[in-house]
């Protein structure tokens, strides 16, 4: 089944809802980064949430989520242009803990709680909107509930999940977000709370073959699906972009790459693709830097 996202609305319960399956793209991220299970779970949850945040926004708004909770996994970062494509990384992909009592992946322990969840929304016009909230449990879902409440004043239910097998393969991944609309009543809140009591884990539902529409249909019998969006892990790195990155490095440092290493190898942090620059290419970059410096001096 392809990864996709749906956006829907329940008029009788005054809620809007998003649901997505992200199994394939989480496996792509796992392969790019050689993720161990806890890192697959943490990154998979963050990617699903980031894609749903993107779906809440206008086209071409760049949404970047950064989580740093001081745990062994380090920084987790995911970014989307709200077009269904996401790219993401974790600082330390080879991290794995399980909770002793349940045997479940200990995402909260890996992420930590001594830090923040940051959301940057950039429409490319004015200053980007930056929100930082303190992490609650590091389990990601709870942290987004808190983010929506504090930063956007929208009461929300957030469910994110990733199921990994004993060979570290991602069996299922995805999530849903339900948000109360401003006209929601006490009855709507109670309805949603009751529905969520004992609601199955999202990763189990997806593993059973449930679609995003099925899952929203389990919450609301009148769910009206408004939009579909295909989802992919896609990195937009290129040799040109890497060259532009080297252009920002001090000339002496580029000279050192030539003298000491006789070239340079850059690795894209989002997809681990390697880009090699020869001595000649580095010399050209130094020359281009000098030319532009001279140009600016005129
Ligand atoms: Zn890349």
Coordinates of C-alpha atoms and ligand atoms in Angstrom, one line a residue:
X1 CA 0.0 0.0 0.0
X2 CA 1.3 3.5 -0.9
X3 CA 1.8 6.0 1.8
X4 CA -0.8 8.7 1.9
X5 CA -2.6 11.2 4.0
X6 CA -6.2 12.2 4.2
X7 CA -7.8 15.3 5.6
X8 CA -11.4 15.1 6.8
X9 CA -14.1 16.8 8.8
X10 CA -16.8 15.6 11.2
X11 CA -19.7 18.1 11.1
X12 CA -21.8 16.4 13.7
X13 CA -18.9 16.4 16.2
X14 CA -17.2 19.7 15.2
X15 CA -13.8 18.2 14.6
X16 CA -11.3 18.3 11.8
X17 CA -9.0 15.3 11.4
X18 CA -5.9 14.1 9.6
X19 CA -4.6 10.6 9.2
X20 CA -1.7 9.1 7.3
X21 CA 0.2 5.9 6.6
X22 CA 4.0 6.3 6.4
X23 CA 5.3 2.8 6.5
X24 CA 7.2 3.0 3.2
X25 CA 8.8 6.4 3.8
X26 CA 9.8 5.3 7.3
X27 CA 11.6 2.3 5.8
X28 CA 13.3 4.6 3.3
X29 CA 14.5 6.8 6.1
X30 CA 15.7 3.6 8.0
X31 CA 17.7 2.5 5.0
X32 CA 19.3 5.9 4.4
X33 CA 20.3 6.4 8.0
X34 CA 20.7 2.7 9.1
X35 CA 18.2 3.4 11.9
X36 CA 17.9 1.0 14.9
X37 CA 14.3 0.4 16.1
X38 CA 14.0 3.2 18.6
X39 CA 15.4 5.7 16.1
X40 CA 13.0 4.4 13.5
X41 CA 10.2 4.8 15.9
X42 CA 11.2 8.3 17.0
X43 CA 12.0 9.6 13.5
X44 CA 8.9 7.8 12.1
X45 CA 6.6 9.5 14.6
X46 CA 8.2 12.9 14.0
X47 CA 7.9 12.5 10.2
X48 CA 4.2 11.6 10.4
X49 CA 3.5 14.6 12.6
X50 CA 5.5 16.9 10.3
X51 CA 3.6 15.7 7.3
X52 CA 0.2 16.3 9.0
X53 CA 1.4 19.8 10.1
X54 CA 2.2 20.4 6.5
X55 CA -1.2 19.3 5.4
X56 CA -2.8 21.9 7.8
X57 CA -1.0 24.7 6.0
X58 CA -1.1 26.4 2.6
X59 CA 0.8 24.9 -0.3
X60 CA 4.6 25.5 -0.4
X61 CA 4.8 26.5 3.3
X62 CA 7.9 25.0 4.6
X63 CA 7.4 23.3 8.0
X64 CA 10.4 22.2 10.0
X65 CA 10.2 20.3 13.3
X66 CA 13.2 20.0 15.5
X67 CA 13.2 18.0 18.7
X68 CA 16.1 18.0 21.1
X69 CA 15.4 16.4 24.5
X70 CA 18.9 15.8 25.7
X71 CA 18.5 12.0 25.3
X72 CA 20.9 9.6 23.6
X73 CA 19.2 10.0 20.2
X74 CA 20.2 13.7 20.0
X75 CA 18.5 16.1 17.6
X76 CA 15.7 14.9 15.5
X77 CA 14.8 17.1 12.5
X78 CA 12.1 16.7 9.8
X79 CA 11.1 19.1 7.1
X80 CA 8.4 19.3 4.4
X81 CA 7.3 21.8 1.8
X82 CA 3.7 20.8 2.6
X83 CA 3.7 18.9 -0.7
X84 CA 3.7 15.4 0.8
X85 CA 7.5 15.0 0.6
X86 CA 9.5 14.8 3.8
X87 CA 13.2 14.6 4.6
X88 CA 14.6 13.9 8.1
X89 CA 17.4 12.8 10.2
X90 CA 18.4 11.9 13.8
X91 CA 21.8 12.8 15.2
X92 CA 22.4 9.3 16.6
X93 CA 20.6 6.6 14.5
X94 CA 22.0 3.6 16.4
X95 CA 20.1 3.9 19.6
X96 CA 17.9 1.2 21.0
X97 CA 16.1 0.9 24.4
X98 CA 13.0 -1.0 25.4
X99 CA 10.8 -0.5 28.5
X100 CA 11.4 -3.4 30.9
X101 CA 7.7 -3.8 31.9
X102 CA 6.1 -3.8 28.5
X103 CA 9.0 -4.6 26.1
X104 CA 7.9 -1.6 24.0
X105 CA 10.4 0.7 22.3
X106 CA 11.4 3.3 24.8
X107 CA 11.1 6.3 22.5
X108 CA 10.8 8.7 25.5
X109 CA 14.0 7.5 27.0
X110 CA 15.9 7.8 23.8
X111 CA 14.5 11.3 23.1
X112 CA 14.7 12.7 26.6
X113 CA 12.6 15.4 28.1
X114 CA 15.2 18.0 28.9
X115 CA 14.6 20.3 25.9
X116 CA 12.1 21.6 23.4
X117 CA 9.9 20.8 20.4
X118 CA 10.3 23.5 17.9
X119 CA 8.1 24.2 14.9
X120 CA 9.1 26.6 12.2
X121 CA 6.6 27.6 9.5
X122 CA 8.1 29.5 6.6
X123 CA 5.9 30.9 3.8
X124 CA 9.0 32.5 2.2
X125 CA 7.5 36.0 2.6
X126 CA 7.8 37.6 6.0
X127 CA 9.8 36.3 9.0
X128 CA 9.2 32.6 9.6
X129 CA 6.9 31.7 12.5
X130 CA 8.9 30.0 15.3
X131 CA 7.3 28.2 18.2
X132 CA 9.2 26.4 21.0
X133 CA 7.5 24.3 23.7
X134 CA 9.1 22.3 26.4
X135 CA 9.0 18.5 25.8
X136 CA 6.5 16.6 28.0
X137 CA 7.4 12.9 27.7
X138 CA 9.6 12.7 24.7
X139 CA 7.2 10.1 23.2
X140 CA 6.4 12.7 20.5
X141 CA 2.6 12.3 20.4
X142 CA 2.2 13.8 23.8
X143 CA 4.6 16.6 22.9
X144 CA 2.6 17.5 19.9
X145 CA -0.7 17.6 22.0
X146 CA 1.1 20.1 24.2
X147 CA 2.4 22.1 21.2
X148 CA -1.1 22.4 19.7
X149 CA -2.6 23.5 23.1
X150 CA 0.1 26.0 24.0
X151 CA 1.2 27.4 20.6
X152 CA -2.0 27.2 18.6
X153 CA -4.6 27.0 21.4
X154 CA -6.2 24.1 19.7
X155 CA -7.2 21.1 21.8
X156 CA -6.1 18.0 19.9
X157 CA -5.7 14.3 20.0
X158 CA -2.4 13.1 18.5
X159 CA -1.7 9.4 17.9
X160 CA 1.6 8.4 16.3
X161 CA 3.1 5.0 16.0
X162 CA 5.8 2.8 14.4
X163 CA 6.0 -1.0 14.6
X164 CA 9.4 -2.5 14.0
X165 CA 10.1 -6.3 13.6
X166 CA 13.1 -8.3 15.0
X167 CA 15.1 -7.6 11.8
X168 CA 14.6 -3.8 12.4
X169 CA 12.2 -3.6 9.4
X170 CA 9.4 -1.1 9.8
X171 CA 6.1 -3.1 9.6
X172 CA 3.8 -0.2 9.9
X173 CA 3.9 3.5 10.6
X174 CA 1.5 6.4 10.6
X175 CA -0.6 8.6 12.7
X176 CA -3.7 10.7 13.2
X177 CA -4.5 14.1 14.6
X178 CA -8.1 15.1 15.6
X179 CA -8.7 18.8 16.5
X180 CA -11.7 20.4 18.0
X181 CA -13.1 23.3 15.9
X182 CA -13.9 26.6 17.7
X183 CA -17.6 25.8 17.7
X184 CA -17.0 22.4 19.5
X185 CA -19.3 21.9 22.6
X186 CA -18.8 20.0 25.9
X187 CA -20.6 17.1 24.3
X188 CA -18.1 17.0 21.4
X189 CA -15.2 16.9 23.9
X190 CA -16.8 14.1 25.9
X191 CA -17.5 12.2 22.6
X192 CA -13.9 12.4 21.6
X193 CA -12.6 11.5 25.1
X194 CA -14.8 8.4 25.2
X195 CA -13.8 7.4 21.7
X196 CA -10.1 7.6 22.6
X197 CA -10.5 5.4 25.8
X198 CA -9.0 2.0 24.8
X199 CA -8.6 3.1 21.1
X200 CA -6.2 0.6 19.5
X201 CA -2.6 1.6 18.8
X202 CA -2.3 3.3 15.4
X203 CA 0.6 1.1 14.4
X204 CA -1.4 -2.1 15.0
X205 CA -4.4 -0.7 13.0
X206 CA -2.1 0.1 10.0
X207 CA -0.4 -3.3 10.4
X208 CA -3.8 -5.0 10.1
X209 CA -4.3 -3.2 6.8
X210 CA -6.5 -0.4 8.0
X211 CA -6.4 2.7 5.7
X212 CA -6.3 6.3 6.9
X213 CA -10.0 6.6 5.9
X214 CA -10.8 3.4 7.9
X215 CA -9.1 4.9 11.0
X216 CA -10.9 8.2 10.9
X217 CA -14.2 6.2 10.2
X218 CA -13.6 4.4 13.5
X219 CA -13.6 7.7 15.3
X220 CA -16.4 9.5 13.5
X221 CA -19.3 7.7 11.7
X222 CA -19.9 10.9 9.6
X223 CA -16.3 11.6 8.6
X224 CA -16.2 13.4 5.3
X225 CA -12.9 13.0 3.5
X226 CA -11.9 16.3 1.8
X227 CA -8.3 15.6 0.5
X228 CA -5.8 12.9 -0.3
X229 CA -2.1 13.5 -0.6
X230 CA 0.6 11.0 -1.6
X231 CA 3.6 10.9 0.8
X232 CA 7.2 10.2 0.1
X233 CA 10.6 10.5 1.7
X234 CA 12.4 12.7 -0.8
X235 CA 15.7 14.5 -0.5
X236 CA 16.4 17.5 -2.7
X237 CA 20.1 17.6 -2.3
X238 CA 22.4 18.1 -5.3
X239 CA 26.0 18.7 -6.2
X240 CA 25.1 22.4 -6.9
X241 CA 23.7 22.8 -3.3
X242 CA 26.8 21.1 -1.9
X243 CA 29.0 23.4 -3.9
X244 CA 27.0 26.4 -2.5
X245 CA 27.6 25.1 1.0
X246 CA 31.4 24.9 0.4
X247 CA 31.2 28.5 -1.0
X248 CA 30.3 29.6 2.6
X249 CA 33.5 28.0 4.1
X250 CA 36.5 30.2 4.7
X251 CA 39.0 30.1 1.8
X252 CA 41.8 28.9 4.1
X253 CA 39.7 25.9 5.1
X254 CA 39.0 25.0 1.4
X255 CA 42.8 25.4 0.8
X256 CA 43.4 22.9 3.6
X257 CA 41.0 20.4 1.9
X258 CA 43.1 20.7 -1.2
X259 CA 46.6 20.6 0.5
X260 CA 45.8 17.9 3.1
X261 CA 43.0 15.8 1.5
X262 CA 43.4 16.5 -2.2
X263 CA 39.7 16.8 -2.5
X264 CA 36.6 16.8 -0.3
X265 CA 33.7 14.4 0.4
X266 CA 30.4 15.9 1.6
X267 CA 27.6 13.8 3.0
X268 CA 24.0 14.9 2.9
X269 CA 22.7 14.8 6.4
X270 CA 19.2 14.0 5.2
X271 CA 19.9 11.1 2.9
X272 CA 23.5 10.2 3.4
X273 CA 24.3 10.6 -0.3
X274 CA 28.0 11.3 -0.8
X275 CA 29.3 14.1 -3.0
X276 CA 32.9 14.2 -4.1
X277 CA 34.8 17.3 -5.0
X278 CA 38.2 17.0 -6.8
X279 CA 41.1 19.3 -6.2
X280 CA 40.3 21.1 -9.4
X281 CA 36.7 21.7 -8.4
X282 CA 37.8 23.1 -5.0
X283 CA 40.2 25.4 -6.7
X284 CA 37.4 26.6 -9.0
X285 CA 35.3 27.3 -5.8
X286 CA 38.1 29.4 -4.3
X287 CA 38.4 31.3 -7.6
X288 CA 34.6 31.9 -7.6
X289 CA 34.8 33.1 -4.0
X290 CA 37.6 35.6 -4.9
X291 CA 35.7 36.8 -8.0
X292 CA 32.5 37.5 -6.1
X293 CA 34.5 39.2 -3.3
X294 CA 36.2 41.4 -5.9
X295 CA 32.8 42.1 -7.5
X296 CA 31.4 43.1 -4.1
X297 CA 34.3 45.5 -3.5
X298 CA 33.6 47.4 -6.8
Ligands
LIG1 ZN1 20.2 14.3 0.4

